[in-house]
Coordinates of C-alpha atoms in Angstrom, one line a residue:
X1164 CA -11.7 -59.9 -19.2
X1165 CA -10.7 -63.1 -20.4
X1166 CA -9.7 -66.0 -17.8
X1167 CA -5.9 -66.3 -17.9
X1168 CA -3.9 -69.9 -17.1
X1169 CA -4.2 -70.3 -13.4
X1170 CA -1.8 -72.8 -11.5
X1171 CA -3.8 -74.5 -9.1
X1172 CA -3.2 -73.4 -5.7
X1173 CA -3.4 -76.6 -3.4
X1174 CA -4.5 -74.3 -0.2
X1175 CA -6.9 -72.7 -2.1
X1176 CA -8.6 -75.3 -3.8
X1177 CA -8.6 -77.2 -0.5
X1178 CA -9.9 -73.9 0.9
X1179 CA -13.0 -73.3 -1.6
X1180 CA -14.1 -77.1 -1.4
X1181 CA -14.4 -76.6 2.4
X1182 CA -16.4 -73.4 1.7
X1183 CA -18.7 -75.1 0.1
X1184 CA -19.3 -78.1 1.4
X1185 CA -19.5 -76.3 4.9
X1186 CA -22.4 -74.0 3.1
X1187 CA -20.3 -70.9 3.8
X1188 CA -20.0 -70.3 -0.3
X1189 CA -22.8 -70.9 -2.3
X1190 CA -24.5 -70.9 -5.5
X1191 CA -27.5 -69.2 -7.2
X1192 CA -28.4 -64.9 -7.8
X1193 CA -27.4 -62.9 -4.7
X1194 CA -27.7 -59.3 -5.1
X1195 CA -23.8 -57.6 -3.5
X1196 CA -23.7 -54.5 -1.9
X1197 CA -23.0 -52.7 -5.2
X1198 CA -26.1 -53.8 -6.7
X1199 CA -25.1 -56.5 -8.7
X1200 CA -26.1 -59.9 -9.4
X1201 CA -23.7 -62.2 -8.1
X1202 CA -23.6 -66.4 -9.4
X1203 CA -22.1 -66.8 -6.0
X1204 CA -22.0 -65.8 -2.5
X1205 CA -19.4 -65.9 0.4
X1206 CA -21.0 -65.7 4.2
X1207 CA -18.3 -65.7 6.9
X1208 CA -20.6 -65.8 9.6
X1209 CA -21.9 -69.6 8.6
X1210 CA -18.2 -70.6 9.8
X1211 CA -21.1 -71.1 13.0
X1212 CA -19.2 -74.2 14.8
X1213 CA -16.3 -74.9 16.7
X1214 CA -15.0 -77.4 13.9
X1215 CA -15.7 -75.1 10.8
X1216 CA -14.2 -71.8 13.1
X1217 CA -11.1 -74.4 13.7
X1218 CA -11.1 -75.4 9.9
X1219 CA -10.7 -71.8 9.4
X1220 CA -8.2 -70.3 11.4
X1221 CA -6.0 -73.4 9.8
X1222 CA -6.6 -72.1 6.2
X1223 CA -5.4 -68.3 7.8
X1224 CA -2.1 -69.5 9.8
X1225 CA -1.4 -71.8 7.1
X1226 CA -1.4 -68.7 4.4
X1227 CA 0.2 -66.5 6.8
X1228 CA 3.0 -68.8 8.0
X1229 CA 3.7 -69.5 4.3
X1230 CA 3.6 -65.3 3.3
X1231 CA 6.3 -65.0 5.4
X1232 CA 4.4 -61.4 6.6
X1233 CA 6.1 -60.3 10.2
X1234 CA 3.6 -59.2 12.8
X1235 CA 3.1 -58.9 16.3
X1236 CA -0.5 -59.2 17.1
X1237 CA -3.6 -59.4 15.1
X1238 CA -5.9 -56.8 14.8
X1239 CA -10.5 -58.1 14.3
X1240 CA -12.4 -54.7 13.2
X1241 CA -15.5 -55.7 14.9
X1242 CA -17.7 -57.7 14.2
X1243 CA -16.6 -60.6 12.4
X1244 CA -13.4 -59.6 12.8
X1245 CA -13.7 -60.4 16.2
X1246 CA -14.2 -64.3 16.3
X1247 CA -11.4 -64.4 13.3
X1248 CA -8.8 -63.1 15.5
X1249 CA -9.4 -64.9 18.2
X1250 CA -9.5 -68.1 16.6
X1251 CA -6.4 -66.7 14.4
X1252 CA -4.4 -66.6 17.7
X1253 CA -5.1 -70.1 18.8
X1254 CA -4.5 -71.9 15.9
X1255 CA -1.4 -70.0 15.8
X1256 CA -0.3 -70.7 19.4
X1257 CA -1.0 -74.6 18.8
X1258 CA 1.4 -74.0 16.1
X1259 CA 3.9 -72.4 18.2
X1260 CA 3.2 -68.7 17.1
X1261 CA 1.7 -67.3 20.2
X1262 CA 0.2 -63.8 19.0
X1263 CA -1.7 -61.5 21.5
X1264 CA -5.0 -60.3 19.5
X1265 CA -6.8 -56.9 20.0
X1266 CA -10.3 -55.9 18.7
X1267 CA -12.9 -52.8 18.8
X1268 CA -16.0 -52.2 20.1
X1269 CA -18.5 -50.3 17.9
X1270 CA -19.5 -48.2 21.1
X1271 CA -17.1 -46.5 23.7
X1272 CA -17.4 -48.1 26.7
X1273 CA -17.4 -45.1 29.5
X1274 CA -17.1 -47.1 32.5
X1275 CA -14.4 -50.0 33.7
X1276 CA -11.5 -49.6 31.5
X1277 CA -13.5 -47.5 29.3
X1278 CA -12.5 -46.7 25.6
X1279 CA -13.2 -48.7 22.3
X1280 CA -10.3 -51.4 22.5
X1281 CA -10.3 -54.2 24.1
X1282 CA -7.8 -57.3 24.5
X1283 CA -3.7 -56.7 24.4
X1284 CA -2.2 -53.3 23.9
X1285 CA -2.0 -51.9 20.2
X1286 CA 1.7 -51.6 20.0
X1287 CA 4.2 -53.0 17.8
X1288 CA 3.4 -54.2 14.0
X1289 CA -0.4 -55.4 13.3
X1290 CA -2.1 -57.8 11.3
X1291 CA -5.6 -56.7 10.4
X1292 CA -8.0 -60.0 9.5
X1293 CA -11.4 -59.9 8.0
X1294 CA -13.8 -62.0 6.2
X1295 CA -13.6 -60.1 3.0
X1296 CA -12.9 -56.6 1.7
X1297 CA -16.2 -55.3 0.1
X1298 CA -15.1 -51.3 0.2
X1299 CA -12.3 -50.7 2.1
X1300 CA -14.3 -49.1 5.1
X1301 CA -13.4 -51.3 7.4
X1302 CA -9.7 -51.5 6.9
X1303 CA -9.5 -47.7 6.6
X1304 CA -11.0 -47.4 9.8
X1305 CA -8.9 -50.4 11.1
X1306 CA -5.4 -48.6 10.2
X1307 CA -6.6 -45.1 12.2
X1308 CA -7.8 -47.1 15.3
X1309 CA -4.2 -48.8 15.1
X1310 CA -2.7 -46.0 14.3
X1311 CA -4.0 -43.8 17.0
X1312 CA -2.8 -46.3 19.4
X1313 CA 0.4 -46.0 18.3
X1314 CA 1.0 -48.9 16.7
X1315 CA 2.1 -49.9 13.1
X1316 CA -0.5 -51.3 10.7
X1317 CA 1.2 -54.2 8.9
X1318 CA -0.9 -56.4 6.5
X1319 CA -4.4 -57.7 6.2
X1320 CA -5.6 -61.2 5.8
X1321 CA -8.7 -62.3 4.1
X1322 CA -10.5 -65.6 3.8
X1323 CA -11.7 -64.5 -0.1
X1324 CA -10.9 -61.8 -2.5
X1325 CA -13.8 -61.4 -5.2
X1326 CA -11.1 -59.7 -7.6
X1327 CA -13.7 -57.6 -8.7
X1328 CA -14.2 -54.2 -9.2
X1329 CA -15.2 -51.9 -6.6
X1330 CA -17.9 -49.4 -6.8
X1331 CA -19.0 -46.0 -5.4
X1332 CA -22.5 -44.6 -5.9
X1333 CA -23.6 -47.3 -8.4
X1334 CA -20.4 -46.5 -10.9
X1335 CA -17.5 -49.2 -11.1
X1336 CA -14.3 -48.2 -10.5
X1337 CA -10.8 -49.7 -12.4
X1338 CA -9.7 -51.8 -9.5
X1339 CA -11.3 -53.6 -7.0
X1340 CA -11.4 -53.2 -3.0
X1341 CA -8.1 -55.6 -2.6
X1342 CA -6.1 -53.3 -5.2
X1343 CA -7.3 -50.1 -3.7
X1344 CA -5.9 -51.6 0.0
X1345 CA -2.3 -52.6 -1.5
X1346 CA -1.8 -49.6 -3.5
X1347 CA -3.8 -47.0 -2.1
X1348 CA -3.4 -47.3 1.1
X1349 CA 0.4 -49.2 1.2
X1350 CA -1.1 -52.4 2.7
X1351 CA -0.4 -56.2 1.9
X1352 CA -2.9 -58.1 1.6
X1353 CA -2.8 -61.9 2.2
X1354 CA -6.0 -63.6 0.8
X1355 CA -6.5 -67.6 1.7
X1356 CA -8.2 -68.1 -2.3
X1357 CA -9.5 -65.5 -4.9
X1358 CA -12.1 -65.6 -7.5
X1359 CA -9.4 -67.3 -10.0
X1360 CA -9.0 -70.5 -7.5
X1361 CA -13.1 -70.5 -7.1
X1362 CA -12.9 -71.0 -10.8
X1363 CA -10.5 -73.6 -10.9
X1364 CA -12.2 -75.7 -8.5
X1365 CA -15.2 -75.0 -10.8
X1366 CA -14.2 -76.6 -13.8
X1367 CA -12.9 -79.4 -11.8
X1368 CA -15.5 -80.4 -9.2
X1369 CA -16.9 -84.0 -9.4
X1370 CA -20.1 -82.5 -8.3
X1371 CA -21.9 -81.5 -11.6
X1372 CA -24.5 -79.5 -9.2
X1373 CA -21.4 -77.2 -8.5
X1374 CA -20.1 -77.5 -12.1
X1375 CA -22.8 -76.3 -13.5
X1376 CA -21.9 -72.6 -12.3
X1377 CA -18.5 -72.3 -13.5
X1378 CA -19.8 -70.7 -16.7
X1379 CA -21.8 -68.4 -15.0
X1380 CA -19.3 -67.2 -12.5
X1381 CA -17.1 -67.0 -15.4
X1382 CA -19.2 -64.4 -17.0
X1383 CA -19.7 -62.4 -13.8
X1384 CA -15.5 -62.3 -13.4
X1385 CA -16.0 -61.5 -17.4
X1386 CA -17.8 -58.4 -16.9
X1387 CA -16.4 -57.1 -13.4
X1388 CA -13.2 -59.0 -13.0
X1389 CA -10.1 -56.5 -12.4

């Protein structure tokens, strides 16, 4: 796959240079969950501190404000997506969206209110938000929790979207995890900055320490890029 002519996308770019310089994206040989050898990796759960969480949910509203996506609530598959939503919702509330925000338990609670739900009621139409999309999994299983609730599944929102391909039992499929979530299973996704915007920022860091990947994390988008 060659690298088409990208317009730099301001968010983004100001997006992936936070990720970095917070440590949340960084550089080297990480082995992904599909075996492979990644030039780059992408840890959510770094975002560790009340300023980076808040740096965050600012890259998220600003995306989502700008998609012009309707929604009612937001919807964290647990567990990332739990501390995403929450912080979703008060950034958006400071900036006069007040959402309510829901999230899921991994085990039923049988006692108190019981159940595998807990914040505001499920109704109306939902944003799912995540970290990433590695599989689908967890948005699949997102959109039957919401559904069985009763409520509409609207849109996901992602901090990152590898635009790579997906893979099931070592064998890589034709489109990647994001693709398979907007056609597949009829669901927008709203990504804050994509491989193609990590490679912009690449070839245009000051910092040759950081500059000095681009060519390898062109190659890996090369060989698995969809």
């Amino acid at each position: 796959m060659t690298q088409a002519t990208h317009t730099p996308d301001q968010l983004a770019q100001e997006f992936v240079a936070f990720a970095v310089q917070a440590g949340v994206l960084r550089f080297g040989e990480f082995k992904t969950k599909a075996g492979r050898l990644s030039p780059y990796f992408f840890n959510a759960g770094l975002f560790d501190d009340g300023a980076k969480l808040g740096a965050l949910a600012k890259f998220y509203a600003q995306r989502l404000i700008a998609s012009g996506l309707e929604f009612d609530m937001i919807f964290g598959p647990a567990y990332k997506g739990i501390t995403l939503a929450a912080a979703l919702s008060i950034e958006l509330a400071r900036l006069g969206h007040n959402k309510p925000f829901a999230y899921n338990r991994k085990e039923a609670k049988n006692h108190g209110e019981g159940g595998t739900l807990v914040g505001a009621p499920v109704k109306g139409r939902v944003l799912i938000i995540d970290d990433v999309i590695s599989a689908g999994t967890s948005v699949r299983e997102s959109i039957a929790m919401i559904k069985a609730a009763g409520a509409t599944p609207c849109g996901v929102t992602i901090a990152l979207d590898r635009q790579e391909k997906a893979a099931e039992n070592g064998v890589d499929l034709p489109h990647s995890a994001v693709q398979y979530v907007t056609q597949q299973l009829q669901m927008p996704v709203i990504a804050i900055a994509g491989l193609a915007d990590l490679l912009q920022y690449l070839r245009s860091a000051d910092d040759s320490s950081v500059t000095a990947f681009a060519e390898a994390v062109q190659a890996y988008r090369d060989k698995y890029g969809v």
